[in-house]
Amino acid sequence: MPTINVTVWNEFRHEKRNDQVKAIYPDGIHKAIGGYLQARDGFAVKTAVLDDPEHGLTDEALAGTDVLIWWGHMAHEEVRDEIVEKVRQRVLHGMGLIVLHSGHASKIFRSLMGTNTGELKWRDDGEKERIWVIEPSHPIARGLGEYIEIPKEEMYGERFEIPAPDELVFISWFEGGEVFRSGCCYRRGQGKVFYFRPGHETFPVYHQPEVQQVIANAVEWAAPVAGPQPAYGRTAPLESK
Ligand code: ZN
């Protein structure tokens, strides 16, 4: 399989301001996820953060990215609209996008979903989450058991303001009784988008092997497949009369 060029994008603010988060992710969430992927075969990984020039998402960086991973929370509105539009165009032309956790409210996710807010219920009390694999034959479920348990997580509950996913791979149950669509696949233009729920910054979720496995699987699923370029408009018949 050819090497997949992955860019892990992180807002990278909580890790600088909150000692609890810094202790879990001393180099940032992007380095935790990127380091894991880099250690596996088949991925060439770069990272980018909000405070980089052009948020680290220059034309060159985007052109060299097969799959972009996105984590943001407190500074969605600081992401410049023209950069969001460039990312959106890259997705529509084939780049994969994996949106993690609080990225549900990011400009890029909301614009690709066509929704208003991407809102949901939440409660950051450190409850148990059980993520059920409901499509065991899906590539994103490769290597997993029937469910993943995260000992302490922020709860996200329905309703989640998203369009019905093209494929739903995971449903979460939380200790407090709520449920949530936790693994949502979409096709947008020639690109693929996967939303994956876990990853609140005050819990060490991205160090958990099953969560890392899902992210790696999702990168492989979302990578462009070099299919035919679609042709549009008036066209000559292929068969002569
Ligand atoms: Zn959170």
mmCIF file of N, CA and C and ligand atoms in Angstrom, residues 73 101-102 154 156 200-201, ligand 1:
data_model
loop_
_atom_site.group_PDB
_atom_site.id
_atom_site.type_symbol
_atom_site.label_atom_id
_atom_site.label_comp_id
_atom_site.label_asym_id
_atom_site.label_seq_id
_atom_site.Cartn_x
_atom_site.Cartn_y
_atom_site.Cartn_z
ATOM 1 N N HIS A 73 -11.354 23.170 19.853
ATOM 2 C CA HIS A 73 -12.399 23.310 20.864
ATOM 3 C C HIS A 73 -12.711 24.757 21.214
ATOM 4 N N HIS A 101 -13.844 14.608 18.246
ATOM 5 C CA HIS A 101 -14.428 15.142 19.477
ATOM 6 C C HIS A 101 -15.046 16.539 19.275
ATOM 7 N N SER A 102 -14.510 17.556 19.980
ATOM 8 C CA SER A 102 -15.121 18.885 19.952
ATOM 9 C C SER A 102 -14.999 19.573 18.598
ATOM 10 N N GLU A 154 -15.740 12.706 28.760
ATOM 11 C CA GLU A 154 -16.835 13.660 28.696
ATOM 12 C C GLU A 154 -18.003 12.982 27.978
ATOM 13 N N TYR A 156 -21.133 12.957 25.537
ATOM 14 C CA TYR A 156 -21.852 13.659 24.468
ATOM 15 C C TYR A 156 -23.161 12.891 24.268
ATOM 16 N N HIS A 200 -11.845 14.125 24.860
ATOM 17 C CA HIS A 200 -11.839 15.329 25.685
ATOM 18 C C HIS A 200 -10.438 15.534 26.272
ATOM 19 N N GLU A 201 -10.000 16.789 26.294
ATOM 20 C CA GLU A 201 -8.582 17.093 26.551
ATOM 21 C C GLU A 201 -8.113 16.770 27.972
HETATM 22 ZN ZN ZN B 1 -14.509 17.953 25.270
#
